[in-house]
Amino acid sequence: MKSLLKKGLMILLGSLFISLGVNFFLMPDHVLDGGMIGLGLIANYVWGLKVGFTIILCSIPIFTIAWFRYRAYFYNSLHGLLISSFLIDLLHGLRAYHLPLDPALSSIVGGAFVGGGIGLMLRHKTSTGGTDLLAQMIADLSRMNVGFVIFFIDLMIIGISGYVFSMETLLLSTITILSVGLVTMLCTSSRLFPSRSILD
């Protein structure tokens, strides 16, 4: 019971970090992240759709694969997906109260919050699902650091979507995914913490 409560607290705390990073630092400057969050932000900027709701919709195919092939991943990531997506949409009003930071600094800080939230959950055998779940699967199969895998997935999404936005947005978004990847790698590094997998 104590272990479950701790895991639940880490999911809530990690989801809160992600929501603050997205709403308080990234969205006010129309900056993108990678992964499912990036897809959710693109849908919001282009069509006005809710970020969290879009993340859930885009995650369905990955969770379908997890249900049939990686059942433990499915169970260990579902709560993170739902709670983080819910908090992103619930706290969307924070973007109106963001600090007047330089956009580059805001991208770094926002990325650090998102990466910290993702890394915190990965350290406690859960994730937000989506591309984080996909990255964890790939990392377990390839023995690569999950932070590296997330970074490359993020980079592909930023590259594909870059033509929709300005060069400034593309550069700021690149800064963001670098920050996300670095903080996630620090949180999941076996040199800093004992190695864990959400399958444990």
XYZ file of C-alpha atoms in Angstrom:
200
model
C 0.000 0.000 0.000
C 2.823 2.411 0.858
C 4.460 1.709 -2.490
C 1.211 2.361 -4.370
C 0.650 5.629 -2.508
C 4.189 6.772 -3.313
C 3.741 5.854 -6.955
C 0.438 7.722 -7.080
C 2.056 10.785 -5.518
C 4.879 10.713 -8.071
C 2.373 10.447 -10.930
C 0.493 13.459 -9.564
C 3.669 15.467 -8.945
C 5.172 14.595 -12.321
C 1.911 15.460 -14.071
C 1.815 18.787 -12.242
C 5.354 19.597 -13.406
C 4.393 18.794 -16.989
C 1.228 20.882 -16.803
C 3.106 23.872 -15.355
C 5.796 23.604 -18.005
C 3.280 23.482 -20.836
C 0.791 26.094 -19.629
C 3.039 28.524 -17.764
C 6.091 28.581 -20.030
C 5.531 27.028 -23.474
C 2.034 27.987 -24.608
C 2.241 31.740 -23.908
C 5.058 31.992 -26.482
C 3.520 29.406 -28.847
C 6.473 27.078 -28.371
C 6.317 23.392 -29.265
C 7.518 20.368 -27.367
C 8.083 16.995 -28.973
C 6.152 13.754 -28.570
C 2.439 13.649 -27.870
C 2.620 16.963 -26.029
C 3.997 18.513 -29.201
C 1.176 17.049 -31.258
C -1.312 18.366 -28.702
C 0.245 21.838 -28.867
C 0.158 21.828 -32.675
C -3.538 20.891 -32.589
C -4.157 23.731 -30.138
C -2.234 26.363 -32.086
C -3.714 25.401 -35.453
C -7.265 24.273 -34.635
C -7.827 25.434 -31.046
C -8.269 21.878 -29.726
C -7.569 21.082 -26.081
C -4.002 19.883 -25.592
C -4.717 17.133 -23.058
C -7.674 15.752 -24.986
C -5.600 15.619 -28.184
C -2.792 13.814 -26.343
C -5.232 11.100 -25.244
C -6.613 10.680 -28.770
C -3.147 10.469 -30.344
C -2.002 7.977 -27.701
C -4.719 5.439 -28.452
C -2.746 3.555 -31.183
C 0.332 3.202 -28.935
C -1.764 2.027 -26.003
C -3.491 -0.458 -28.283
C -0.094 -1.969 -29.140
C 0.837 -1.978 -25.470
C -2.389 -3.805 -24.569
C -1.597 -6.684 -26.914
C 2.218 -6.780 -26.737
C 3.357 -4.991 -23.571
C 0.518 -5.354 -21.066
C 2.654 -4.216 -18.123
C 3.495 -0.992 -19.962
C -0.207 -0.399 -20.554
C -1.130 -0.650 -16.890
C 1.888 1.331 -15.676
C 1.335 4.214 -18.104
C -2.436 4.635 -18.292
C -2.714 6.608 -15.057
C 0.141 8.920 -16.028
C -1.458 9.613 -19.401
C -4.892 10.394 -17.998
C -3.741 12.490 -15.022
C -1.153 14.529 -16.935
C -3.585 15.200 -19.806
C -6.326 16.168 -17.351
C -4.045 18.585 -15.477
C -2.803 20.186 -18.691
C -6.379 21.048 -19.653
C -7.462 21.881 -16.086
C -4.652 24.387 -15.539
C -4.812 25.980 -18.986
C -5.768 29.307 -17.391
C -2.239 29.655 -16.025
C -0.999 30.767 -19.425
C -2.611 34.151 -18.789
C -0.365 34.652 -15.738
C 2.981 33.595 -17.182
C 6.140 35.413 -16.184
C 7.402 37.960 -18.760
C 10.569 35.977 -19.465
C 12.663 36.040 -22.603
C 11.149 33.379 -24.923
C 14.435 31.435 -25.034
C 14.650 31.313 -21.233
C 10.982 30.392 -21.022
C 11.638 27.524 -23.444
C 14.495 26.242 -21.293
C 12.537 26.453 -18.039
C 9.390 24.991 -19.581
C 11.390 22.126 -21.054
C 13.017 21.500 -17.684
C 9.613 21.256 -16.010
C 8.318 18.852 -18.647
C 11.504 16.769 -18.604
C 11.486 16.703 -14.820
C 7.892 15.492 -14.766
C 8.574 12.781 -17.333
C 11.791 11.704 -15.629
C 10.187 11.619 -12.195
C 7.483 9.271 -13.405
C 9.937 7.068 -15.294
C 12.022 6.781 -12.124
C 8.965 5.395 -10.335
C 7.995 2.789 -12.929
C 5.350 4.774 -14.763
C 5.131 7.287 -17.591
C 2.759 9.620 -19.397
C 2.303 7.048 -22.147
C 2.304 8.221 -25.747
C 5.796 8.589 -27.171
C 7.216 8.244 -23.636
C 5.689 4.770 -23.564
C 7.004 4.069 -27.051
C 10.446 5.322 -26.035
C 10.467 3.066 -22.953
C 9.665 0.058 -25.151
C 12.456 0.949 -27.575
C 14.904 1.644 -24.735
C 14.256 -1.749 -23.144
C 14.794 -3.515 -26.475
C 17.861 -1.527 -27.560
C 19.454 -0.807 -24.129
C 19.578 2.876 -25.048
C 18.926 5.553 -22.430
C 15.234 6.392 -22.567
C 16.077 10.111 -22.521
C 18.024 9.736 -25.773
C 15.121 7.885 -27.396
C 12.618 10.528 -26.307
C 14.923 13.256 -27.636
C 15.137 11.695 -31.110
C 11.379 11.123 -31.299
C 10.840 14.733 -30.239
C 13.311 15.946 -32.839
C 11.464 14.107 -35.615
C 8.123 15.611 -34.606
C 9.597 19.122 -34.422
C 11.238 18.639 -37.820
C 8.083 17.348 -39.505
C 5.882 20.098 -38.075
C 8.396 22.904 -38.414
C 7.111 24.109 -41.762
C 3.777 25.114 -40.175
C 5.369 27.712 -37.883
C 7.973 30.455 -38.023
C 11.719 29.931 -37.812
C 11.674 31.574 -34.383
C 9.131 29.031 -33.145
C 11.196 26.209 -34.611
C 14.356 27.426 -32.858
C 12.579 27.930 -29.522
C 11.001 24.490 -29.820
C 14.404 22.954 -30.485
C 15.680 24.586 -27.293
C 12.698 23.112 -25.455
C 13.262 19.517 -26.584
C 16.962 19.820 -25.743
C 15.980 20.913 -22.243
C 13.368 18.148 -21.945
C 15.816 15.498 -23.151
C 18.651 16.647 -20.892
C 16.544 16.775 -17.723
C 14.896 13.426 -18.533
C 18.331 11.854 -19.070
C 19.545 13.259 -15.762
C 16.491 11.869 -13.983
C 16.828 8.418 -15.556
C 20.613 8.084 -15.665
C 21.857 4.838 -14.107
C 24.935 6.726 -12.884
C 22.786 8.950 -10.718
C 20.073 6.454 -9.808
C 19.743 2.651 -9.848
C 18.369 1.411 -13.169
C 14.603 0.875 -13.287
C 12.015 -0.019 -15.870
C 8.282 0.503 -15.748
C 8.059 -3.243 -16.255
C 9.592 -3.940 -12.822
